[in-house]
PDB file of C-alpha atoms in Angstrom:
ATOM      1  CA  LYS A 129      78.225  86.591 123.145  1.00  0.00           C
ATOM      2  CA  GLY A 130      76.278  86.422 120.250  1.00  0.00           C
ATOM      3  CA  ASP A 131      74.107  83.592 119.105  1.00  0.00           C
ATOM      4  CA  LEU A 132      74.562  82.960 114.990  1.00  0.00           C
ATOM      5  CA  SER A 133      71.796  80.527 114.981  1.00  0.00           C
ATOM      6  CA  LYS A 134      69.946  83.766 115.117  1.00  0.00           C
ATOM      7  CA  ALA A 135      69.641  86.081 111.359  1.00  0.00           C
ATOM      8  CA  HIS A 136      69.122  89.342 113.537  1.00  0.00           C
ATOM      9  CA  ALA A 137      70.853  91.511 111.256  1.00  0.00           C
ATOM     10  CA  HIS A 138      69.474  92.408 107.632  1.00  0.00           C
ATOM     11  CA  TRP A 139      71.316  92.457 104.212  1.00  0.00           C
ATOM     12  CA  VAL A 140      69.302  95.045 102.495  1.00  0.00           C
ATOM     13  CA  LYS A 141      71.554  96.173  99.726  1.00  0.00           C
ATOM     14  CA  ARG A 142      74.699  95.793  98.391  1.00  0.00           C
ATOM     15  CA  ASP A 143      76.817  97.688 100.013  1.00  0.00           C
ATOM     16  CA  THR A 144      74.308  97.980 103.533  1.00  0.00           C
ATOM     17  CA  LEU A 145      73.400  95.466 106.028  1.00  0.00           C
ATOM     18  CA  MET A 146      70.989  96.911 108.983  1.00  0.00           C
ATOM     19  CA  TRP A 147      71.387  95.923 112.635  1.00  0.00           C
ATOM     20  CA  GLN A 148      69.294  96.825 115.476  1.00  0.00           C
ATOM     21  CA  ILE A 149      71.706  97.233 118.212  1.00  0.00           C
ATOM     22  CA  GLU A 150      72.720  99.500 121.115  1.00  0.00           C
ATOM     23  CA  LYS A 151      74.763 102.722 120.294  1.00  0.00           C
ATOM     24  CA  PRO A 152      78.058 101.746 120.323  1.00  0.00           C
ATOM     25  CA  ALA A 153      80.850 102.850 122.471  1.00  0.00           C
ATOM     26  CA  GLU A 154      83.636 105.147 120.975  1.00  0.00           C
ATOM     27  CA  GLY A 155      86.122 101.890 119.665  1.00  0.00           C
ATOM     28  CA  THR A 156      84.187  99.195 118.612  1.00  0.00           C
ATOM     29  CA  ALA A 157      83.961  97.612 115.218  1.00  0.00           C
ATOM     30  CA  PHE A 158      81.978  95.795 113.428  1.00  0.00           C
ATOM     31  CA  ARG A 159      83.047  92.850 110.800  1.00  0.00           C
ATOM     32  CA  LEU A 160      81.595  90.772 108.432  1.00  0.00           C
ATOM     33  CA  TYR A 161      82.111  87.052 108.224  1.00  0.00           C
ATOM     34  CA  TYR A 162      82.206  84.923 105.599  1.00  0.00           C
ATOM     35  CA  SER A 163      83.136  81.207 105.074  1.00  0.00           C
ATOM     36  CA  PRO A 164      82.687  79.715 101.665  1.00  0.00           C
ATOM     37  CA  THR A 165      81.957  76.355 103.224  1.00  0.00           C
ATOM     38  CA  GLY A 166      79.994  77.123 106.747  1.00  0.00           C
ATOM     39  CA  GLY A 167      81.612  76.226 109.451  1.00  0.00           C
ATOM     40  CA  LEU A 168      81.277  79.704 111.647  1.00  0.00           C
ATOM     41  CA  ALA A 169      81.755  79.358 115.620  1.00  0.00           C
ATOM     42  CA  ILE A 170      81.721  81.557 118.284  1.00  0.00           C
ATOM     43  CA  THR A 171      84.241  80.408 120.870  1.00  0.00           C
ATOM     44  CA  PRO A 172      85.863  82.315 123.488  1.00  0.00           C
ATOM     45  CA  ASP A 173      88.412  83.897 120.967  1.00  0.00           C
ATOM     46  CA  GLY A 174      85.556  85.636 119.280  1.00  0.00           C
ATOM     47  CA  ILE A 175      84.425  83.836 115.820  1.00  0.00           C
ATOM     48  CA  THR A 176      86.493  81.032 114.030  1.00  0.00           C
ATOM     49  CA  GLY A 177      86.142  79.421 111.371  1.00  0.00           C
ATOM     50  CA  GLY A 178      86.210  81.955 107.910  1.00  0.00           C
ATOM     51  CA  GLU A 179      87.252  85.788 107.116  1.00  0.00           C
ATOM     52  CA  TYR A 180      85.779  88.751 107.681  1.00  0.00           C
ATOM     53  CA  LEU A 181      85.268  92.341 105.932  1.00  0.00           C
ATOM     54  CA  THR A 182      85.788  95.960 107.985  1.00  0.00           C
ATOM     55  CA  LEU A 183      81.596  97.059 108.531  1.00  0.00           C
ATOM     56  CA  GLN A 184      81.734 101.193 108.462  1.00  0.00           C
ATOM     57  CA  PHE A 185      79.170 102.038 111.190  1.00  0.00           C
ATOM     58  CA  SER A 186      76.446 105.069 110.319  1.00  0.00           C
ATOM     59  CA  PHE A 187      74.074 106.880 113.107  1.00  0.00           C
ATOM     60  CA  GLY A 188      72.211 107.234 109.609  1.00  0.00           C
ATOM     61  CA  GLY A 189      68.312 105.046 109.228  1.00  0.00           C
ATOM     62  CA  LEU A 190      67.031 103.741 106.625  1.00  0.00           C
ATOM     63  CA  THR A 191      67.486 105.561 103.020  1.00  0.00           C
ATOM     64  CA  ALA A 192      64.210 107.301 101.270  1.00  0.00           C
ATOM     65  CA  ASP A 193      64.374 104.810  98.638  1.00  0.00           C
ATOM     66  CA  LEU A 194      65.046 101.264 101.322  1.00  0.00           C
ATOM     67  CA  LEU A 195      62.213 102.938 104.266  1.00  0.00           C
ATOM     68  CA  PRO A 196      59.373 101.630 101.690  1.00  0.00           C
ATOM     69  CA  LYS A 197      60.526  97.811 101.436  1.00  0.00           C
ATOM     70  CA  PHE A 198      61.896  97.582 105.327  1.00  0.00           C
ATOM     71  CA  PRO A 199      59.262  99.199 107.556  1.00  0.00           C
ATOM     72  CA  GLN A 200      59.996  96.728 109.863  1.00  0.00           C
ATOM     73  CA  LEU A 201      63.782  98.384 110.254  1.00  0.00           C
ATOM     74  CA  LYS A 202      62.631 101.812 110.528  1.00  0.00           C
ATOM     75  CA  ASP A 203      62.891 102.016 114.712  1.00  0.00           C
ATOM     76  CA  GLY A 204      66.925 100.793 116.491  1.00  0.00           C
ATOM     77  CA  PHE A 205      68.445  99.504 113.668  1.00  0.00           C
ATOM     78  CA  PHE A 206      71.368 101.314 112.412  1.00  0.00           C
ATOM     79  CA  PRO A 207      73.470 100.755 108.976  1.00  0.00           C
ATOM     80  CA  LEU A 208      76.690  99.201 108.382  1.00  0.00           C
ATOM     81  CA  LYS A 209      78.456  99.606 105.304  1.00  0.00           C
ATOM     82  CA  LEU A 210      80.319  97.904 103.210  1.00  0.00           C
ATOM     83  CA  ALA A 211      83.802  99.726 101.328  1.00  0.00           C
ATOM     84  CA  ALA A 212      83.325 100.160  97.706  1.00  0.00           C
ATOM     85  CA  ALA A 213      86.905  98.466  97.217  1.00  0.00           C
ATOM     86  CA  ASP A 214      85.109  95.258  98.616  1.00  0.00           C
ATOM     87  CA  LEU A 215      81.472  95.414  96.867  1.00  0.00           C
ATOM     88  CA  PRO A 216      82.970  93.276  93.691  1.00  0.00           C
ATOM     89  CA  GLN A 217      83.075  89.926  96.512  1.00  0.00           C
ATOM     90  CA  VAL A 218      79.804  90.273  97.493  1.00  0.00           C
ATOM     91  CA  PRO A 219      78.491  87.733  94.674  1.00  0.00           C
ATOM     92  CA  GLU A 220      80.344  85.247  96.083  1.00  0.00           C
ATOM     93  CA  LEU A 221      79.924  85.913  99.583  1.00  0.00           C
ATOM     94  CA  LEU A 222      76.590  84.818  99.339  1.00  0.00           C
ATOM     95  CA  ARG A 223      76.814  81.713  98.369  1.00  0.00           C
ATOM     96  CA  GLY A 224      78.581  81.521 101.491  1.00  0.00           C
ATOM     97  CA  GLN A 225      77.924  81.489 105.155  1.00  0.00           C
ATOM     98  CA  VAL A 226      78.232  84.783 106.560  1.00  0.00           C
ATOM     99  CA  ALA A 227      77.697  86.814 109.966  1.00  0.00           C
ATOM    100  CA  VAL A 228      78.195  90.441 111.932  1.00  0.00           C
ATOM    101  CA  ALA A 229      80.076  91.069 114.718  1.00  0.00           C
ATOM    102  CA  GLU A 230      80.512  93.791 117.024  1.00  0.00           C
ATOM    103  CA  VAL A 231      84.334  93.719 118.797  1.00  0.00           C
ATOM    104  CA  ASP A 232      85.624  96.786 121.078  1.00  0.00           C
ATOM    105  CA  SER A 233      88.927  98.406 120.426  1.00  0.00           C
ATOM    106  CA  ASP A 234      90.991  95.002 121.280  1.00  0.00           C
ATOM    107  CA  GLY A 235      88.818  92.828 118.983  1.00  0.00           C
ATOM    108  CA  ARG A 236      86.867  91.008 121.723  1.00  0.00           C
ATOM    109  CA  LEU A 237      83.834  90.331 120.682  1.00  0.00           C
ATOM    110  CA  LEU A 238      80.808  91.951 122.616  1.00  0.00           C
ATOM    111  CA  ASP A 239      77.882  90.759 119.831  1.00  0.00           C
ATOM    112  CA  ALA A 240      76.916  88.744 116.613  1.00  0.00           C
ATOM    113  CA  THR A 241      74.652  87.216 114.469  1.00  0.00           C
ATOM    114  CA  SER A 242      73.858  85.447 111.272  1.00  0.00           C
ATOM    115  CA  VAL A 243      72.301  87.686 108.046  1.00  0.00           C
ATOM    116  CA  GLN A 244      68.749  88.022 106.338  1.00  0.00           C
ATOM    117  CA  LEU A 245      69.575  87.673 102.564  1.00  0.00           C
ATOM    118  CA  PRO A 246      66.430  88.696 101.021  1.00  0.00           C
ATOM    119  CA  GLY A 247      66.746  92.469 100.386  1.00  0.00           C
ATOM    120  CA  VAL A 248      69.943  92.040  99.140  1.00  0.00           C
ATOM    121  CA  LEU A 249      69.638  88.990  96.872  1.00  0.00           C
ATOM    122  CA  ASP A 250      66.036  91.082  95.305  1.00  0.00           C
ATOM    123  CA  ASN A 251      68.550  94.566  95.107  1.00  0.00           C
ATOM    124  CA  LEU A 252      71.288  92.322  93.047  1.00  0.00           C
ATOM    125  CA  TYR A 253      68.966  89.695  90.788  1.00  0.00           C
ATOM    126  CA  THR A 254      65.529  91.066  90.298  1.00  0.00           C
ATOM    127  CA  TYR A 255      64.948  89.314  86.926  1.00  0.00           C
ATOM    128  CA  SER A 256      60.857  89.112  85.445  1.00  0.00           C
ATOM    129  CA  GLY A 257      61.475  86.839  82.060  1.00  0.00           C
ATOM    130  CA  PRO A 258      60.550  83.292  81.903  1.00  0.00           C
ATOM    131  CA  LEU A 259      61.664  80.247  84.189  1.00  0.00           C
ATOM    132  CA  GLY A 260      60.641  76.468  83.814  1.00  0.00           C
ATOM    133  CA  VAL A 261      60.365  74.661  80.952  1.00  0.00           C
ATOM    134  CA  VAL A 262      59.913  76.733  77.850  1.00  0.00           C
ATOM    135  CA  TYR A 263      59.725  75.903  74.293  1.00  0.00           C
ATOM    136  CA  VAL A 264      60.921  77.277  71.169  1.00  0.00           C
ATOM    137  CA  GLY A 265      59.852  75.402  68.704  1.00  0.00           C
ATOM    138  CA  ASP A 266      60.540  71.824  69.905  1.00  0.00           C
ATOM    139  CA  VAL A 267      63.389  72.836  71.670  1.00  0.00           C
ATOM    140  CA  PRO A 268      62.799  73.140  75.264  1.00  0.00           C
ATOM    141  CA  THR A 269      64.899  75.499  77.511  1.00  0.00           C
ATOM    142  CA  LEU A 270      64.813  74.877  81.650  1.00  0.00           C
ATOM    143  CA  ARG A 271      65.549  77.889  83.561  1.00  0.00           C
ATOM    144  CA  VAL A 272      66.050  78.543  87.796  1.00  0.00           C
ATOM    145  CA  TRP A 273      66.499  81.199  89.570  1.00  0.00           C
ATOM    146  CA  ALA A 274      68.949  79.903  92.336  1.00  0.00           C
ATOM    147  CA  PRO A 275      71.047  83.370  92.798  1.00  0.00           C
ATOM    148  CA  THR A 276      72.796  81.298  96.262  1.00  0.00           C
ATOM    149  CA  ALA A 277      73.766  78.612  94.372  1.00  0.00           C
ATOM    150  CA  ARG A 278      77.381  77.146  93.946  1.00  0.00           C
ATOM    151  CA  ASN A 279      76.287  75.220  91.032  1.00  0.00           C
ATOM    152  CA  VAL A 280      73.215  73.468  89.832  1.00  0.00           C
ATOM    153  CA  SER A 281      72.619  70.210  87.372  1.00  0.00           C
ATOM    154  CA  LEU A 282      69.763  68.655  85.719  1.00  0.00           C
ATOM    155  CA  HIS A 283      68.763  64.850  86.322  1.00  0.00           C
ATOM    156  CA  LEU A 284      67.308  63.904  83.574  1.00  0.00           C
ATOM    157  CA  TYR A 285      65.261  59.768  83.701  1.00  0.00           C
ATOM    158  CA  ALA A 286      63.383  58.199  81.334  1.00  0.00           C
ATOM    159  CA  ASP A 287      60.261  57.897  83.645  1.00  0.00           C
ATOM    160  CA  SER A 288      59.301  58.507  87.118  1.00  0.00           C
ATOM    161  CA  GLN A 289      60.553  55.031  88.281  1.00  0.00           C
ATOM    162  CA  THR A 290      63.816  54.930  86.712  1.00  0.00           C
ATOM    163  CA  THR A 291      67.464  55.516  88.504  1.00  0.00           C
ATOM    164  CA  ALA A 292      69.226  55.807  84.983  1.00  0.00           C
ATOM    165  CA  GLU A 293      69.838  59.271  84.812  1.00  0.00           C
ATOM    166  CA  THR A 294      71.752  62.091  82.627  1.00  0.00           C
ATOM    167  CA  VAL A 295      73.244  64.487  84.326  1.00  0.00           C
ATOM    168  CA  VAL A 296      73.624  67.960  82.462  1.00  0.00           C
ATOM    169  CA  PRO A 297      75.070  70.858  83.996  1.00  0.00           C
ATOM    170  CA  LEU A 298      73.013  74.153  83.727  1.00  0.00           C
ATOM    171  CA  THR A 299      75.316  77.550  83.365  1.00  0.00           C
ATOM    172  CA  LEU A 300      74.540  80.082  86.226  1.00  0.00           C
ATOM    173  CA  ASP A 301      73.527  83.652  84.295  1.00  0.00           C
ATOM    174  CA  PRO A 302      75.731  86.287  87.178  1.00  0.00           C
ATOM    175  CA  ALA A 303      73.927  88.928  86.474  1.00  0.00           C
ATOM    176  CA  THR A 304      70.270  87.596  86.972  1.00  0.00           C
ATOM    177  CA  GLY A 305      71.042  84.427  89.419  1.00  0.00           C
ATOM    178  CA  VAL A 306      69.351  82.289  86.898  1.00  0.00           C
ATOM    179  CA  TRP A 307      70.478  78.994  86.419  1.00  0.00           C
ATOM    180  CA  SER A 308      69.292  77.140  82.307  1.00  0.00           C
ATOM    181  CA  ALA A 309      70.204  74.821  80.211  1.00  0.00           C
ATOM    182  CA  VAL A 310      69.197  74.027  76.968  1.00  0.00           C
ATOM    183  CA  GLY A 311      67.909  70.945  75.589  1.00  0.00           C
ATOM    184  CA  THR A 312      66.848  68.962  72.940  1.00  0.00           C
ATOM    185  CA  PRO A 313      63.237  67.495  71.239  1.00  0.00           C
ATOM    186  CA  ALA A 314      64.526  64.079  73.045  1.00  0.00           C
ATOM    187  CA  TRP A 315      63.924  65.362  76.172  1.00  0.00           C
ATOM    188  CA  THR A 316      60.064  66.122  75.983  1.00  0.00           C
ATOM    189  CA  GLY A 317      58.105  63.475  78.003  1.00  0.00           C
ATOM    190  CA  GLN A 318      61.077  62.822  80.529  1.00  0.00           C
ATOM    191  CA  PHE A 319      61.310  63.272  83.796  1.00  0.00           C
ATOM    192  CA  TYR A 320      64.012  65.355  85.296  1.00  0.00           C
ATOM    193  CA  LEU A 321      65.084  66.889  88.806  1.00  0.00           C
ATOM    194  CA  TYR A 322      67.507  69.739  89.979  1.00  0.00           C
ATOM    195  CA  GLU A 323      71.007  68.987  92.560  1.00  0.00           C
ATOM    196  CA  VAL A 324      71.222  71.981  93.784  1.00  0.00           C
ATOM    197  CA  GLU A 325      74.859  72.795  95.455  1.00  0.00           C
ATOM    198  CA  VAL A 326      74.023  75.524  98.443  1.00  0.00           C
ATOM    199  CA  TYR A 327      75.056  76.912 101.717  1.00  0.00           C
ATOM    200  CA  VAL A 328      72.403  76.004 104.147  1.00  0.00           C
ATOM    201  CA  PRO A 329      71.727  77.742 106.966  1.00  0.00           C
ATOM    202  CA  ALA A 330      69.741  74.770 109.122  1.00  0.00           C
ATOM    203  CA  THR A 331      72.864  72.414 109.003  1.00  0.00           C
ATOM    204  CA  GLY A 332      76.151  74.796 108.576  1.00  0.00           C
ATOM    205  CA  GLN A 333      77.344  73.572 105.947  1.00  0.00           C
ATOM    206  CA  VAL A 334      77.326  73.460 102.098  1.00  0.00           C
ATOM    207  CA  GLU A 335      74.772  70.686 100.941  1.00  0.00           C
ATOM    208  CA  HIS A 336      73.985  68.975  97.524  1.00  0.00           C
ATOM    209  CA  ASN A 337      69.644  68.830  97.371  1.00  0.00           C
ATOM    210  CA  LEU A 338      68.149  67.126  94.967  1.00  0.00           C
ATOM    211  CA  VAL A 339      64.492  68.768  94.227  1.00  0.00           C
ATOM    212  CA  THR A 340      61.896  68.996  91.825  1.00  0.00           C
ATOM    213  CA  ASP A 341      61.210  72.761  89.628  1.00  0.00           C
ATOM    214  CA  PRO A 342      59.636  75.237  91.729  1.00  0.00           C
ATOM    215  CA  TYR A 343      58.377  76.082  88.581  1.00  0.00           C
ATOM    216  CA  SER A 344      57.184  73.129  86.905  1.00  0.00           C
ATOM    217  CA  ILE A 345      53.517  72.590  86.194  1.00  0.00           C
ATOM    218  CA  SER A 346      53.101  68.958  86.179  1.00  0.00           C
ATOM    219  CA  LEU A 347      54.791  66.137  89.020  1.00  0.00           C
ATOM    220  CA  ALA A 348      55.225  62.679  89.139  1.00  0.00           C
ATOM    221  CA  LEU A 349      52.675  60.760  91.382  1.00  0.00           C
ATOM    222  CA  ASN A 350      54.590  60.682  95.112  1.00  0.00           C
ATOM    223  CA  SER A 351      57.267  63.273  93.452  1.00  0.00           C
TER     224      SER A 351
END
């Protein structure tokens, strides 16, 4: 029962998920399953391929601060709360695969779904500073917002045709989800890509994607 290819649950803030479900029977429990590398799967024995944290069901709806942000979750959605002791794990959980499940008093699976993350990412990693390439004097600093990434590195190329590259690791600011690297004046005029190691829901596993900078203001031909 359930479908992890769909994401019907919404993680709206650090300690709260919302899921549209029927009023649970006595003894029903809720779990947040997670795997840093993906591989969660529904089997006859329940969800396999990861571990889980217990969620606390609540009959209350959205709180006043959340309702304006998520009006579509007003009717029929119930809060599922993480225990305070589990909250320090949240940033790491967001870098892998997550799913919620409903189980009966014997632990048998009743329903399960994957989770939409934009709400909790905005809640944890709101950032209004500079992104892209910013110069101080003749020294560039590169920044990209990628809070779900496991690693980000910069690939530098002397021109748009060469395959020779210099790879520079970026450093994560855990408070903002921004990865950055300080360059040198010699970087000016070079071409670059980001290599992002990140869990990809479409494939169900961690991938290494080579991508252009979403904050770039100029691109090579056909890039």
